[in-house]
Amino acid sequence: MSEAAKWYVIHTYSGYENKVAQNIEKVVENRKLHDLIQEVRVPTETATEIADGKEKDVERKTFPGYVLVKMIVTDDSWYVVRNTRGCTGFVGPASEPTPLSEEEVQKLFGIDVSTVTVNFKVGDRVQISGTAMDGFIGIVQNINLEDRTVDLLVSMFGRETPTTLPISQVILVED
């Protein structure tokens, strides 16, 4: 085989990404097709969710409904992928396998993206916890997800005082 394996995108039913990847890997193992289908990936990212002052790392799919496969396209490899339960076809014109460019592969695998989600937004009332200002209520002025900080306007002793705190030290106040 002189042809080099390339990355292709497969479209799947939403929620079936891991099952499709497992099924392809199982067929590759059973039929000894490791030289044709070399790698199967479900792109995921690690995200930090902050709710009620607690941080939790969760893994979520970067591209729901898609699986990446590094393979050499032959009749056998195409048949294995195309006839996997939950797979609806290759991404490309007329469902023909179209390889990803080098730039696209670098963007997909070269950068580890870590995101943070919070359950409050600018203008929301939040309560401070875990600091000397425990129990004070503030209004969210700005959320900086990169630094994982939040700017608040806190009313202390009759004055509005701006302060910056880690996101994990504020809890959304339910009205």
PDB file of C-alpha atoms in Angstrom:
ATOM      1  CA  MET A   1       0.000   0.000   0.000  1.00  0.00           C
ATOM      2  CA  SER A   2       1.784   3.126  -1.167  1.00  0.00           C
ATOM      3  CA  GLU A   3      -1.095   5.431  -0.356  1.00  0.00           C
ATOM      4  CA  ALA A   4      -0.951   7.287   2.981  1.00  0.00           C
ATOM      5  CA  ALA A   5      -3.893   7.198   5.354  1.00  0.00           C
ATOM      6  CA  LYS A   6      -5.880  10.426   5.631  1.00  0.00           C
ATOM      7  CA  TRP A   7      -8.489  11.732   8.061  1.00  0.00           C
ATOM      8  CA  TYR A   8     -12.141  11.590   6.997  1.00  0.00           C
ATOM      9  CA  VAL A   9     -15.318  12.753   8.698  1.00  0.00           C
ATOM     10  CA  ILE A  10     -18.261  10.404   9.148  1.00  0.00           C
ATOM     11  CA  HIS A  11     -21.770  11.642   9.874  1.00  0.00           C
ATOM     12  CA  THR A  12     -23.677   9.665  12.523  1.00  0.00           C
ATOM     13  CA  TYR A  13     -26.985   9.826  14.294  1.00  0.00           C
ATOM     14  CA  SER A  14     -26.686  12.269  17.183  1.00  0.00           C
ATOM     15  CA  GLY A  15     -25.778  10.446  20.367  1.00  0.00           C
ATOM     16  CA  TYR A  16     -24.403   7.411  18.510  1.00  0.00           C
ATOM     17  CA  GLU A  17     -20.859   8.769  18.023  1.00  0.00           C
ATOM     18  CA  ASN A  18     -19.182   6.523  20.628  1.00  0.00           C
ATOM     19  CA  LYS A  19     -21.157   3.464  19.549  1.00  0.00           C
ATOM     20  CA  VAL A  20     -20.233   3.983  15.878  1.00  0.00           C
ATOM     21  CA  ALA A  21     -16.553   4.395  16.818  1.00  0.00           C
ATOM     22  CA  GLN A  22     -16.650   1.203  18.925  1.00  0.00           C
ATOM     23  CA  ASN A  23     -18.381  -0.762  16.167  1.00  0.00           C
ATOM     24  CA  ILE A  24     -15.835   0.328  13.552  1.00  0.00           C
ATOM     25  CA  GLU A  25     -12.954  -0.584  15.875  1.00  0.00           C
ATOM     26  CA  LYS A  26     -14.527  -3.989  16.556  1.00  0.00           C
ATOM     27  CA  VAL A  27     -14.910  -4.765  12.825  1.00  0.00           C
ATOM     28  CA  VAL A  28     -11.329  -3.617  12.169  1.00  0.00           C
ATOM     29  CA  GLU A  29     -10.120  -5.962  14.922  1.00  0.00           C
ATOM     30  CA  ASN A  30     -12.214  -8.919  13.708  1.00  0.00           C
ATOM     31  CA  ARG A  31     -11.335  -8.540  10.023  1.00  0.00           C
ATOM     32  CA  LYS A  32      -7.698  -7.545  10.651  1.00  0.00           C
ATOM     33  CA  LEU A  33      -8.046  -4.253   8.724  1.00  0.00           C
ATOM     34  CA  HIS A  34      -5.559  -2.276  10.866  1.00  0.00           C
ATOM     35  CA  ASP A  35      -3.550  -1.314   7.767  1.00  0.00           C
ATOM     36  CA  LEU A  36      -6.641   0.264   6.126  1.00  0.00           C
ATOM     37  CA  ILE A  37      -8.477   1.819   9.085  1.00  0.00           C
ATOM     38  CA  GLN A  38      -5.793   3.053  11.468  1.00  0.00           C
ATOM     39  CA  GLU A  39      -7.591   5.270  13.979  1.00  0.00           C
ATOM     40  CA  VAL A  40     -11.115   6.251  14.996  1.00  0.00           C
ATOM     41  CA  ARG A  41     -11.812   9.316  17.168  1.00  0.00           C
ATOM     42  CA  VAL A  42     -14.806  11.085  18.626  1.00  0.00           C
ATOM     43  CA  PRO A  43     -13.585  14.693  19.098  1.00  0.00           C
ATOM     44  CA  THR A  44     -14.195  15.877  22.656  1.00  0.00           C
ATOM     45  CA  GLU A  45     -13.225  18.833  24.792  1.00  0.00           C
ATOM     46  CA  THR A  46     -12.945  19.267  28.523  1.00  0.00           C
ATOM     47  CA  ALA A  47     -15.182  21.979  29.879  1.00  0.00           C
ATOM     48  CA  THR A  48     -15.428  23.326  33.395  1.00  0.00           C
ATOM     49  CA  GLU A  49     -18.958  23.950  34.579  1.00  0.00           C
ATOM     50  CA  ILE A  50     -19.450  26.121  37.621  1.00  0.00           C
ATOM     51  CA  ALA A  51     -22.722  25.921  39.484  1.00  0.00           C
ATOM     52  CA  ASP A  52     -23.407  26.953  43.065  1.00  0.00           C
ATOM     53  CA  GLY A  53     -19.756  27.777  43.604  1.00  0.00           C
ATOM     54  CA  LYS A  54     -18.511  24.296  42.691  1.00  0.00           C
ATOM     55  CA  GLU A  55     -16.293  23.545  39.693  1.00  0.00           C
ATOM     56  CA  LYS A  56     -16.834  20.317  37.795  1.00  0.00           C
ATOM     57  CA  ASP A  57     -14.868  19.160  34.742  1.00  0.00           C
ATOM     58  CA  VAL A  58     -17.032  17.522  32.112  1.00  0.00           C
ATOM     59  CA  GLU A  59     -16.124  16.040  28.768  1.00  0.00           C
ATOM     60  CA  ARG A  60     -18.407  16.944  25.888  1.00  0.00           C
ATOM     61  CA  LYS A  61     -18.369  16.235  22.192  1.00  0.00           C
ATOM     62  CA  THR A  62     -16.794  18.994  20.101  1.00  0.00           C
ATOM     63  CA  PHE A  63     -18.771  18.020  16.980  1.00  0.00           C
ATOM     64  CA  PRO A  64     -21.939  16.145  17.943  1.00  0.00           C
ATOM     65  CA  GLY A  65     -23.031  13.783  15.188  1.00  0.00           C
ATOM     66  CA  TYR A  66     -19.540  13.303  13.712  1.00  0.00           C
ATOM     67  CA  VAL A  67     -16.704  10.772  14.050  1.00  0.00           C
ATOM     68  CA  LEU A  68     -13.195  11.120  12.596  1.00  0.00           C
ATOM     69  CA  VAL A  69     -11.498   8.159  10.917  1.00  0.00           C
ATOM     70  CA  LYS A  70      -7.889   7.893   9.719  1.00  0.00           C
ATOM     71  CA  MET A  71      -7.977   5.434   6.864  1.00  0.00           C
ATOM     72  CA  ILE A  72      -6.939   4.484   3.361  1.00  0.00           C
ATOM     73  CA  VAL A  73     -10.061   4.477   1.193  1.00  0.00           C
ATOM     74  CA  THR A  74     -10.552   1.142  -0.546  1.00  0.00           C
ATOM     75  CA  ASP A  75     -13.708  -0.788  -1.324  1.00  0.00           C
ATOM     76  CA  ASP A  76     -13.264  -2.794   1.908  1.00  0.00           C
ATOM     77  CA  SER A  77     -12.642   0.172   4.207  1.00  0.00           C
ATOM     78  CA  TRP A  78     -15.425   2.214   2.610  1.00  0.00           C
ATOM     79  CA  TYR A  79     -17.834  -0.714   3.016  1.00  0.00           C
ATOM     80  CA  VAL A  80     -16.922  -1.244   6.693  1.00  0.00           C
ATOM     81  CA  VAL A  81     -17.486   2.405   7.595  1.00  0.00           C
ATOM     82  CA  ARG A  82     -20.535   2.993   5.424  1.00  0.00           C
ATOM     83  CA  ASN A  83     -22.357  -0.106   6.688  1.00  0.00           C
ATOM     84  CA  THR A  84     -21.749   0.478  10.379  1.00  0.00           C
ATOM     85  CA  ARG A  85     -25.003   0.776  12.326  1.00  0.00           C
ATOM     86  CA  GLY A  86     -25.658   4.453  13.219  1.00  0.00           C
ATOM     87  CA  CYS A  87     -23.439   5.805  10.432  1.00  0.00           C
ATOM     88  CA  THR A  88     -25.255   7.853   7.792  1.00  0.00           C
ATOM     89  CA  GLY A  89     -22.282   8.361   5.472  1.00  0.00           C
ATOM     90  CA  PHE A  90     -19.118  10.282   4.783  1.00  0.00           C
ATOM     91  CA  VAL A  91     -19.001  14.058   4.812  1.00  0.00           C
ATOM     92  CA  GLY A  92     -18.340  15.253   1.284  1.00  0.00           C
ATOM     93  CA  PRO A  93     -20.124  15.926  -1.994  1.00  0.00           C
ATOM     94  CA  ALA A  94     -22.638  13.139  -2.721  1.00  0.00           C
ATOM     95  CA  SER A  95     -21.405  11.355   0.458  1.00  0.00           C
ATOM     96  CA  GLU A  96     -18.063  10.634  -1.224  1.00  0.00           C
ATOM     97  CA  PRO A  97     -15.169  10.466   1.262  1.00  0.00           C
ATOM     98  CA  THR A  98     -13.315  13.808   1.214  1.00  0.00           C
ATOM     99  CA  PRO A  99     -10.102  13.937   3.261  1.00  0.00           C
ATOM    100  CA  LEU A 100      -9.461  16.758   5.729  1.00  0.00           C
ATOM    101  CA  SER A 101      -6.689  19.187   4.819  1.00  0.00           C
ATOM    102  CA  GLU A 102      -3.499  19.367   6.899  1.00  0.00           C
ATOM    103  CA  GLU A 103      -4.650  22.705   8.347  1.00  0.00           C
ATOM    104  CA  GLU A 104      -7.960  21.209   9.440  1.00  0.00           C
ATOM    105  CA  VAL A 105      -6.213  18.252  11.079  1.00  0.00           C
ATOM    106  CA  GLN A 106      -3.862  20.617  12.946  1.00  0.00           C
ATOM    107  CA  LYS A 107      -6.786  22.691  14.188  1.00  0.00           C
ATOM    108  CA  LEU A 108      -8.623  19.569  15.352  1.00  0.00           C
ATOM    109  CA  PHE A 109      -5.773  17.791  17.106  1.00  0.00           C
ATOM    110  CA  GLY A 110      -3.114  20.430  17.702  1.00  0.00           C
ATOM    111  CA  ILE A 111      -5.005  22.599  20.161  1.00  0.00           C
ATOM    112  CA  ASP A 112      -6.402  21.465  23.493  1.00  0.00           C
ATOM    113  CA  VAL A 113      -9.483  23.571  24.015  1.00  0.00           C
ATOM    114  CA  SER A 114     -10.677  23.917  27.581  1.00  0.00           C
ATOM    115  CA  THR A 115     -13.822  25.930  28.171  1.00  0.00           C
ATOM    116  CA  VAL A 116     -15.705  27.152  31.207  1.00  0.00           C
ATOM    117  CA  THR A 117     -19.470  27.529  31.491  1.00  0.00           C
ATOM    118  CA  VAL A 118     -21.284  29.347  34.264  1.00  0.00           C
ATOM    119  CA  ASN A 119     -24.929  29.430  35.307  1.00  0.00           C
ATOM    120  CA  PHE A 120     -25.112  33.230  35.586  1.00  0.00           C
ATOM    121  CA  LYS A 121     -24.778  36.175  33.199  1.00  0.00           C
ATOM    122  CA  VAL A 122     -24.020  39.899  33.277  1.00  0.00           C
ATOM    123  CA  GLY A 123     -26.696  41.685  35.333  1.00  0.00           C
ATOM    124  CA  ASP A 124     -27.524  38.664  37.518  1.00  0.00           C
ATOM    125  CA  ARG A 125     -27.486  38.840  41.312  1.00  0.00           C
ATOM    126  CA  VAL A 126     -24.896  36.546  42.911  1.00  0.00           C
ATOM    127  CA  GLN A 127     -23.865  35.758  46.464  1.00  0.00           C
ATOM    128  CA  ILE A 128     -20.207  35.727  47.469  1.00  0.00           C
ATOM    129  CA  SER A 129     -18.917  32.633  49.296  1.00  0.00           C
ATOM    130  CA  GLY A 130     -15.546  31.462  50.551  1.00  0.00           C
ATOM    131  CA  THR A 131     -14.029  34.932  51.152  1.00  0.00           C
ATOM    132  CA  ALA A 132     -14.039  37.644  53.804  1.00  0.00           C
ATOM    133  CA  MET A 133     -17.136  39.029  52.038  1.00  0.00           C
ATOM    134  CA  ASP A 134     -19.156  35.834  52.641  1.00  0.00           C
ATOM    135  CA  GLY A 135     -22.882  36.405  52.216  1.00  0.00           C
ATOM    136  CA  PHE A 136     -22.622  39.744  50.392  1.00  0.00           C
ATOM    137  CA  ILE A 137     -24.753  40.101  47.276  1.00  0.00           C
ATOM    138  CA  GLY A 138     -23.286  41.551  44.093  1.00  0.00           C
ATOM    139  CA  ILE A 139     -24.382  42.355  40.566  1.00  0.00           C
ATOM    140  CA  VAL A 140     -22.321  40.707  37.791  1.00  0.00           C
ATOM    141  CA  GLN A 141     -20.627  43.394  35.671  1.00  0.00           C
ATOM    142  CA  ASN A 142     -18.299  41.227  33.590  1.00  0.00           C
ATOM    143  CA  ILE A 143     -17.365  37.539  33.243  1.00  0.00           C
ATOM    144  CA  ASN A 144     -13.816  36.680  32.138  1.00  0.00           C
ATOM    145  CA  LEU A 145     -13.817  32.967  31.234  1.00  0.00           C
ATOM    146  CA  GLU A 146     -10.133  32.912  30.251  1.00  0.00           C
ATOM    147  CA  ASP A 147      -8.987  34.132  33.684  1.00  0.00           C
ATOM    148  CA  ARG A 148     -11.946  32.422  35.409  1.00  0.00           C
ATOM    149  CA  THR A 149     -12.858  35.630  37.198  1.00  0.00           C
ATOM    150  CA  VAL A 150     -16.014  37.696  37.580  1.00  0.00           C
ATOM    151  CA  ASP A 151     -16.299  41.456  38.147  1.00  0.00           C
ATOM    152  CA  LEU A 152     -19.002  42.398  40.632  1.00  0.00           C
ATOM    153  CA  LEU A 153     -20.556  45.577  41.970  1.00  0.00           C
ATOM    154  CA  VAL A 154     -21.115  44.908  45.674  1.00  0.00           C
ATOM    155  CA  SER A 155     -23.124  47.184  47.968  1.00  0.00           C
ATOM    156  CA  MET A 156     -21.137  47.504  51.197  1.00  0.00           C
ATOM    157  CA  PHE A 157     -21.954  49.978  53.922  1.00  0.00           C
ATOM    158  CA  GLY A 158     -24.153  52.038  51.623  1.00  0.00           C
ATOM    159  CA  ARG A 159     -21.583  52.300  48.786  1.00  0.00           C
ATOM    160  CA  GLU A 160     -21.262  50.427  45.506  1.00  0.00           C
ATOM    161  CA  THR A 161     -17.826  48.771  45.523  1.00  0.00           C
ATOM    162  CA  PRO A 162     -16.377  47.075  42.424  1.00  0.00           C
ATOM    163  CA  THR A 163     -14.530  43.807  43.092  1.00  0.00           C
ATOM    164  CA  THR A 164     -13.069  40.933  41.094  1.00  0.00           C
ATOM    165  CA  LEU A 165     -13.353  37.366  42.368  1.00  0.00           C
ATOM    166  CA  PRO A 166     -12.708  33.842  41.078  1.00  0.00           C
ATOM    167  CA  ILE A 167     -15.817  32.434  39.401  1.00  0.00           C
ATOM    168  CA  SER A 168     -15.886  29.568  41.908  1.00  0.00           C
ATOM    169  CA  GLN A 169     -16.554  32.025  44.761  1.00  0.00           C
ATOM    170  CA  VAL A 170     -19.914  33.264  43.518  1.00  0.00           C
ATOM    171  CA  ILE A 171     -23.309  31.564  43.576  1.00  0.00           C
ATOM    172  CA  LEU A 172     -26.324  32.606  41.521  1.00  0.00           C
ATOM    173  CA  VAL A 173     -29.118  34.029  43.664  1.00  0.00           C
ATOM    174  CA  GLU A 174     -32.492  32.651  42.674  1.00  0.00           C
ATOM    175  CA  ASP A 175     -35.062  35.472  42.684  1.00  0.00           C
TER     176      ASP A 175
END
